[in-house]
Short mmCIF file of C-alpha atoms and ligand atoms in Angstrom, two decimals:
data_model
loop_
_atom_site.label_atom_id
_atom_site.label_comp_id
_atom_site.label_asym_id
_atom_site.label_seq_id
_atom_site.Cartn_x
_atom_site.Cartn_y
_atom_site.Cartn_z
CA UNK A 10 -2.34 65.57 -41.10
CA UNK A 11 -4.07 65.63 -44.46
CA UNK A 12 -7.73 65.54 -43.97
CA UNK A 13 -9.92 64.35 -46.76
CA UNK A 14 -13.78 64.58 -46.55
CA UNK A 15 -16.09 62.06 -48.41
CA UNK A 16 -17.85 63.73 -51.55
CA UNK A 17 -21.04 63.12 -49.97
CA UNK A 18 -21.50 63.18 -46.24
CA UNK A 19 -23.93 64.47 -43.71
CA UNK A 20 -27.63 65.61 -43.84
CA UNK A 21 -29.51 64.07 -46.68
CA UNK A 22 -32.52 65.90 -48.31
CA UNK A 23 -35.01 64.21 -46.08
CA UNK A 24 -33.33 64.92 -42.84
CA UNK A 25 -32.60 68.61 -43.86
CA UNK A 26 -36.09 69.20 -44.91
CA UNK A 27 -37.30 67.58 -41.47
CA UNK A 28 -34.98 69.69 -39.30
CA UNK A 29 -36.09 73.00 -41.15
CA UNK A 30 -39.71 71.99 -40.77
CA UNK A 31 -39.18 71.25 -36.92
CA UNK A 32 -36.99 74.25 -36.33
CA UNK A 33 -39.68 76.61 -37.85
CA UNK A 34 -42.35 75.07 -35.66
CA UNK A 35 -40.24 74.96 -32.50
CA UNK A 36 -39.38 78.64 -32.85
CA UNK A 37 -43.17 79.62 -32.85
CA UNK A 38 -44.64 77.11 -30.40
CA UNK A 39 -44.71 76.54 -26.84
CA UNK A 40 -46.25 73.04 -26.32
CA UNK A 41 -44.56 70.95 -29.03
CA UNK A 42 -43.64 67.27 -28.99
CA UNK A 43 -41.63 64.78 -31.04
CA UNK A 44 -42.83 61.42 -31.22
CA UNK A 45 -39.38 59.54 -30.56
CA UNK A 46 -36.19 61.50 -30.78
CA UNK A 47 -36.41 63.76 -33.75
CA UNK A 48 -33.19 62.19 -35.41
CA UNK A 49 -30.57 59.66 -34.65
CA UNK A 50 -28.32 62.23 -33.34
CA UNK A 51 -28.20 62.97 -29.72
CA UNK A 52 -26.26 66.37 -29.97
CA UNK A 53 -28.78 67.73 -32.40
CA UNK A 54 -31.79 66.47 -30.50
CA UNK A 55 -30.37 68.16 -27.24
CA UNK A 56 -30.34 71.49 -29.13
CA UNK A 57 -34.07 71.36 -30.11
CA UNK A 58 -34.98 70.10 -26.45
CA UNK A 59 -33.09 73.25 -25.17
CA UNK A 60 -35.49 75.39 -27.37
CA UNK A 61 -38.55 73.80 -25.80
CA UNK A 62 -39.19 70.48 -27.94
CA UNK A 63 -40.48 67.69 -25.71
CA UNK A 64 -39.52 64.24 -26.80
CA UNK A 65 -41.98 61.53 -25.83
CA UNK A 66 -42.20 57.67 -26.66
CA UNK A 67 -45.97 57.32 -27.05
CA UNK A 68 -48.70 59.52 -28.37
CA UNK A 69 -50.68 58.87 -25.02
CA UNK A 70 -48.03 61.18 -23.41
CA UNK A 71 -49.20 64.08 -25.32
CA UNK A 72 -52.14 66.18 -24.06
CA UNK A 73 -55.21 66.83 -26.47
CA UNK A 74 -54.89 69.70 -28.89
CA UNK A 75 -50.95 70.01 -28.80
CA UNK A 76 -48.56 69.86 -31.65
CA UNK A 77 -46.74 66.64 -32.52
CA UNK A 78 -43.82 66.33 -35.06
CA UNK A 79 -43.94 63.10 -36.98
CA UNK A 80 -40.18 62.25 -37.61
CA UNK A 81 -38.68 61.70 -41.22
CA UNK A 82 -38.57 58.00 -40.51
CA UNK A 83 -42.38 58.14 -40.80
CA UNK A 84 -45.05 56.37 -38.56
CA UNK A 85 -47.91 53.61 -39.27
CA UNK A 86 -51.41 54.57 -40.12
CA UNK A 87 -52.85 53.95 -36.73
CA UNK A 88 -50.53 56.81 -35.18
CA UNK A 89 -52.17 59.34 -37.52
CA UNK A 90 -55.61 57.91 -36.46
CA UNK A 91 -54.64 58.28 -32.79
CA UNK A 92 -53.21 61.77 -33.42
CA UNK A 93 -56.49 62.85 -34.90
CA UNK A 94 -58.64 61.34 -32.06
CA UNK A 95 -56.79 63.50 -29.83
CA UNK A 96 -57.11 66.55 -31.97
CA UNK A 97 -53.28 67.02 -32.26
CA UNK A 98 -51.93 69.35 -34.98
CA UNK A 99 -49.54 67.11 -36.81
CA UNK A 100 -46.15 68.54 -38.26
CA UNK A 101 -45.45 65.86 -40.59
CA UNK A 102 -41.72 65.62 -41.52
CA UNK A 103 -41.80 62.05 -43.05
CA UNK A 104 -39.42 61.85 -45.80
CA UNK A 105 -41.41 61.85 -49.08
CA UNK A 106 -39.32 58.70 -50.06
CA UNK A 107 -40.61 57.03 -47.07
CA UNK A 108 -44.26 58.07 -47.87
CA UNK A 109 -43.70 56.43 -51.11
CA UNK A 110 -43.11 53.03 -49.56
CA UNK A 111 -46.11 53.51 -47.31
CA UNK A 112 -48.16 54.05 -50.47
CA UNK A 113 -46.64 51.10 -52.33
CA UNK A 114 -47.32 48.66 -49.13
CA UNK A 115 -50.82 49.92 -48.68
CA UNK A 116 -51.52 49.57 -52.41
CA UNK A 117 -50.21 45.93 -52.80
CA UNK A 118 -51.74 44.84 -49.44
CA UNK A 119 -55.11 45.87 -50.74
CA UNK A 120 -54.46 43.72 -53.75
CA UNK A 121 -53.80 40.66 -51.44
CA UNK A 122 -50.08 40.64 -51.97
CA UNK A 123 -47.84 39.41 -49.18
CA UNK A 124 -45.48 42.15 -48.30
CA UNK A 125 -41.76 41.52 -47.60
CA UNK A 126 -39.85 44.23 -46.09
CA UNK A 127 -35.80 44.05 -46.37
CA UNK A 128 -34.56 45.68 -43.18
CA UNK A 129 -34.46 45.71 -39.53
CA UNK A 130 -37.57 44.96 -37.70
CA UNK A 131 -36.89 47.12 -34.81
CA UNK A 132 -36.07 50.26 -36.77
CA UNK A 133 -38.73 52.94 -36.60
CA UNK A 134 -38.72 53.19 -40.21
CA UNK A 135 -39.66 49.60 -40.73
CA UNK A 136 -42.07 49.49 -37.86
CA UNK A 137 -43.82 52.45 -39.64
CA UNK A 138 -44.00 50.60 -43.07
CA UNK A 139 -45.27 47.43 -41.30
CA UNK A 140 -48.01 49.58 -39.87
CA UNK A 141 -49.35 50.37 -43.34
CA UNK A 142 -49.91 46.68 -44.19
CA UNK A 143 -51.83 45.82 -40.87
CA UNK A 144 -48.44 44.86 -39.20
CA UNK A 145 -48.43 41.67 -41.19
CA UNK A 146 -45.24 42.24 -43.32
CA UNK A 147 -42.41 39.66 -43.52
CA UNK A 148 -39.53 41.35 -42.49
CA UNK A 149 -35.99 39.89 -43.32
CA UNK A 150 -32.64 41.47 -42.57
CA UNK A 151 -29.92 39.34 -44.26
CA UNK A 152 -29.27 36.71 -46.81
CA UNK A 153 -29.57 33.87 -44.41
CA UNK A 154 -33.24 34.88 -43.41
CA UNK A 155 -34.02 35.13 -47.04
CA UNK A 156 -32.76 31.59 -47.81
CA UNK A 157 -34.79 30.14 -44.81
CA UNK A 158 -37.90 31.98 -45.68
CA UNK A 159 -40.80 29.57 -46.22
CA UNK A 160 -42.73 30.49 -49.22
CA UNK A 161 -46.48 29.77 -50.35
CA UNK A 162 -46.21 29.81 -54.04
CA UNK A 163 -49.95 30.00 -54.43
CA UNK A 164 -49.44 33.64 -53.12
CA UNK A 165 -48.40 37.01 -54.48
CA UNK A 166 -45.41 38.68 -52.95
CA UNK A 167 -44.36 42.35 -53.08
CA UNK A 168 -40.90 43.53 -51.91
CA UNK A 169 -40.02 46.82 -50.51
CA UNK A 170 -36.69 47.79 -48.48
CA UNK A 171 -35.94 49.91 -45.82
CA UNK A 172 -34.41 53.11 -47.35
CA UNK A 173 -30.98 52.68 -45.41
CA UNK A 174 -30.10 49.21 -46.26
CA UNK A 175 -26.83 48.43 -48.15
CA UNK A 176 -27.62 48.21 -51.91
CA UNK A 177 -25.35 45.03 -52.33
CA UNK A 178 -27.49 43.27 -49.77
CA UNK A 179 -30.67 44.33 -51.43
CA UNK A 180 -29.39 42.80 -54.84
CA UNK A 181 -28.29 39.58 -53.17
CA UNK A 182 -31.54 39.18 -51.41
CA UNK A 183 -33.56 39.95 -54.57
CA UNK A 184 -31.63 37.06 -56.30
CA UNK A 185 -32.43 34.67 -53.58
CA UNK A 186 -36.17 35.57 -53.53
CA UNK A 187 -36.25 35.58 -57.34
CA UNK A 188 -35.12 31.89 -57.35
CA UNK A 189 -37.75 30.98 -54.59
CA UNK A 190 -40.93 32.96 -55.59
CA UNK A 191 -42.57 32.69 -58.80
CA UNK A 192 -45.08 35.67 -58.57
CA UNK A 193 -43.06 38.49 -56.99
CA UNK A 194 -42.81 42.29 -57.43
CA UNK A 195 -39.75 44.16 -56.27
CA UNK A 196 -39.68 47.75 -55.56
CA UNK A 197 -36.01 49.00 -54.96
CA UNK A 198 -36.73 51.77 -52.35
CA UNK A 199 -33.09 52.01 -51.18
CA UNK A 200 -32.63 55.77 -51.04
CA UNK A 201 -30.04 57.21 -53.47
CA UNK A 202 -28.81 59.41 -50.72
CA UNK A 203 -27.91 56.21 -48.79
CA UNK A 204 -26.16 54.73 -51.90
CA UNK A 205 -24.32 58.06 -52.60
CA UNK A 206 -22.86 58.15 -49.05
CA UNK A 207 -21.92 54.33 -49.00
CA UNK A 208 -20.17 54.80 -52.43
CA UNK A 209 -18.27 57.99 -51.50
CA UNK A 210 -17.15 56.38 -48.12
CA UNK A 211 -15.93 53.34 -49.96
CA UNK A 212 -14.01 55.57 -52.35
CA UNK A 213 -12.66 57.58 -49.61
CA UNK A 214 -11.63 54.48 -47.64
CA UNK A 215 -9.19 53.48 -50.51
CA UNK A 216 -7.52 56.83 -50.44
CA UNK A 217 -6.68 57.34 -46.81
CA UNK A 218 -4.87 55.74 -43.82
CA UNK A 219 -7.64 55.73 -41.45
CA UNK A 220 -11.32 56.91 -41.63
CA UNK A 221 -13.31 58.78 -38.92
CA UNK A 222 -17.02 58.25 -39.33
CA UNK A 223 -19.06 60.87 -37.54
CA UNK A 224 -22.67 60.06 -36.53
CA UNK A 225 -25.20 58.89 -33.87
CA UNK A 226 -24.56 55.42 -32.22
CA UNK A 227 -28.11 54.64 -33.23
CA UNK A 228 -27.94 55.71 -36.72
CA UNK A 229 -28.23 52.74 -38.86
CA UNK A 230 -26.94 54.62 -41.91
CA UNK A 231 -23.79 55.73 -39.84
CA UNK A 232 -23.10 52.24 -38.76
CA UNK A 233 -23.26 51.02 -42.29
CA UNK A 234 -20.73 53.63 -43.36
CA UNK A 235 -18.40 52.53 -40.59
CA UNK A 236 -18.93 48.74 -41.57
CA UNK A 237 -18.09 49.64 -45.29
CA UNK A 238 -14.96 51.68 -44.54
CA UNK A 239 -13.79 49.13 -41.94
CA UNK A 240 -13.64 46.60 -44.77
CA UNK A 241 -10.69 48.63 -46.42
CA UNK A 242 -9.12 50.55 -43.68
CA UNK A 243 -8.78 51.26 -40.00
CA UNK A 244 -12.03 53.09 -38.89
CA UNK A 245 -13.10 54.96 -35.93
CA UNK A 246 -16.85 55.73 -35.44
CA UNK A 247 -17.56 58.87 -33.18
CA UNK A 248 -20.47 60.92 -32.28
CA UNK A 249 -18.34 64.24 -31.53
CA UNK A 250 -14.81 65.23 -31.62
CA UNK A 251 -14.24 64.60 -28.02
CA UNK A 252 -14.25 60.80 -28.72
CA UNK A 253 -11.13 61.25 -30.86
CA UNK A 254 -7.75 59.99 -29.50
CA UNK A 255 -5.10 62.53 -30.64
CA UNK A 256 -2.22 60.27 -29.85
CA UNK A 257 -3.62 57.41 -31.78
CA UNK A 258 -4.34 59.60 -34.74
CA UNK A 259 -0.85 60.93 -34.90
CA UNK A 260 0.19 57.45 -36.25
CA UNK A 261 -1.59 58.33 -39.63
CA UNK A 262 -0.90 60.76 -42.44
CA UNK A 263 -4.03 60.86 -44.41
CA UNK A 264 -7.32 60.71 -42.60
CA UNK A 265 -10.77 60.53 -44.26
CA UNK A 266 -13.91 61.94 -42.68
CA UNK A 267 -17.38 60.74 -43.58
CA UNK A 268 -20.78 61.30 -41.79
CA UNK A 269 -24.15 59.63 -41.76
CA UNK A 270 -27.34 61.24 -43.29
CA UNK A 271 -28.41 62.40 -39.76
CA UNK A 272 -25.15 64.20 -38.69
CA UNK A 273 -25.34 68.01 -38.59
CA UNK A 274 -22.76 70.23 -40.40
CA UNK A 275 -21.54 71.80 -37.22
CA UNK A 276 -20.46 68.40 -35.83
CA UNK A 277 -18.69 67.43 -38.81
CA UNK A 278 -16.84 70.89 -39.06
CA UNK A 279 -15.78 70.59 -35.38
CA UNK A 280 -14.20 67.10 -36.19
CA UNK A 281 -12.56 68.42 -39.32
CA UNK A 282 -11.16 71.35 -37.38
CA UNK A 283 -9.86 69.12 -34.70
CA UNK A 284 -8.05 66.70 -37.11
CA UNK A 285 -6.59 69.65 -38.97
CA UNK A 286 -5.02 70.98 -35.81
CA UNK A 287 -3.04 67.47 -35.47
S1 LIG B 301 -31.98 58.78 -46.10
FE1 LIG B 301 -33.18 59.14 -48.10
S2 LIG B 301 -35.22 58.33 -47.38
FE2 LIG B 301 -33.99 58.66 -45.36
S3 LIG B 301 -34.51 60.73 -44.78
FE3 LIG B 301 -32.82 60.71 -45.99
S4 LIG B 301 -33.43 61.35 -48.12
FE4 LIG B 301 -35.14 60.37 -47.01
#
């Protein structure tokens, strides 16, 4: 079996940075908490938890004066306020690209713009962004919702996007909103790491008989890579090599491997070695 790996796959700049910051802190601290799973990768989170990191869902679960890690997805302003009121030491691993969105949203909200976020309202990054505009953002996730959006053209609108949305979706929604709204400012905040991984996966899917996408089941960018590849070729989405069906894979000659931005190298390498052994 020939194994081809996508030109861009695995940890992006923001996740790599967050992992390094978290690793350094966990090594030297006893009581250290992560507000939500550190990244959307179960295996990587389990490694950190083994080293003592405690994952909690709410800041209320953390005792005063302890350390808390803010994930690369970022959080809303009120979480910082709550953490400060409990005198927590904040290890802020928010990706700088996400921080930039918080700043845009805050600035335009202050100028009385209606904020539109293109993304998934349940994704932690979007929940965080919404919190920088008093939780009053209009959140739309697809073309249908953009078409059906009711607009008040006496108001000003500002658009940002979740960093991991598909760039084609962003462009199509932009076109729809432009045709409906007279006073609108667009901020393309789709992260280039996302686009690079999506482009590389698309390219790979045209060159192979089957694609294996490696990444967390809850990782939105991993699921999008799987969706892009499956439009061209048979695609399997897995978290670890243990989910691969050796007999099924024997049917194919050339297999492509790609991975979401929150997939650690060691998991990708295990998958590649397994495939090469077939
Ligand atoms: S995908 Fe982009 S925005 Fe998200 S963490 Fe990675 S570098 Fe940052």
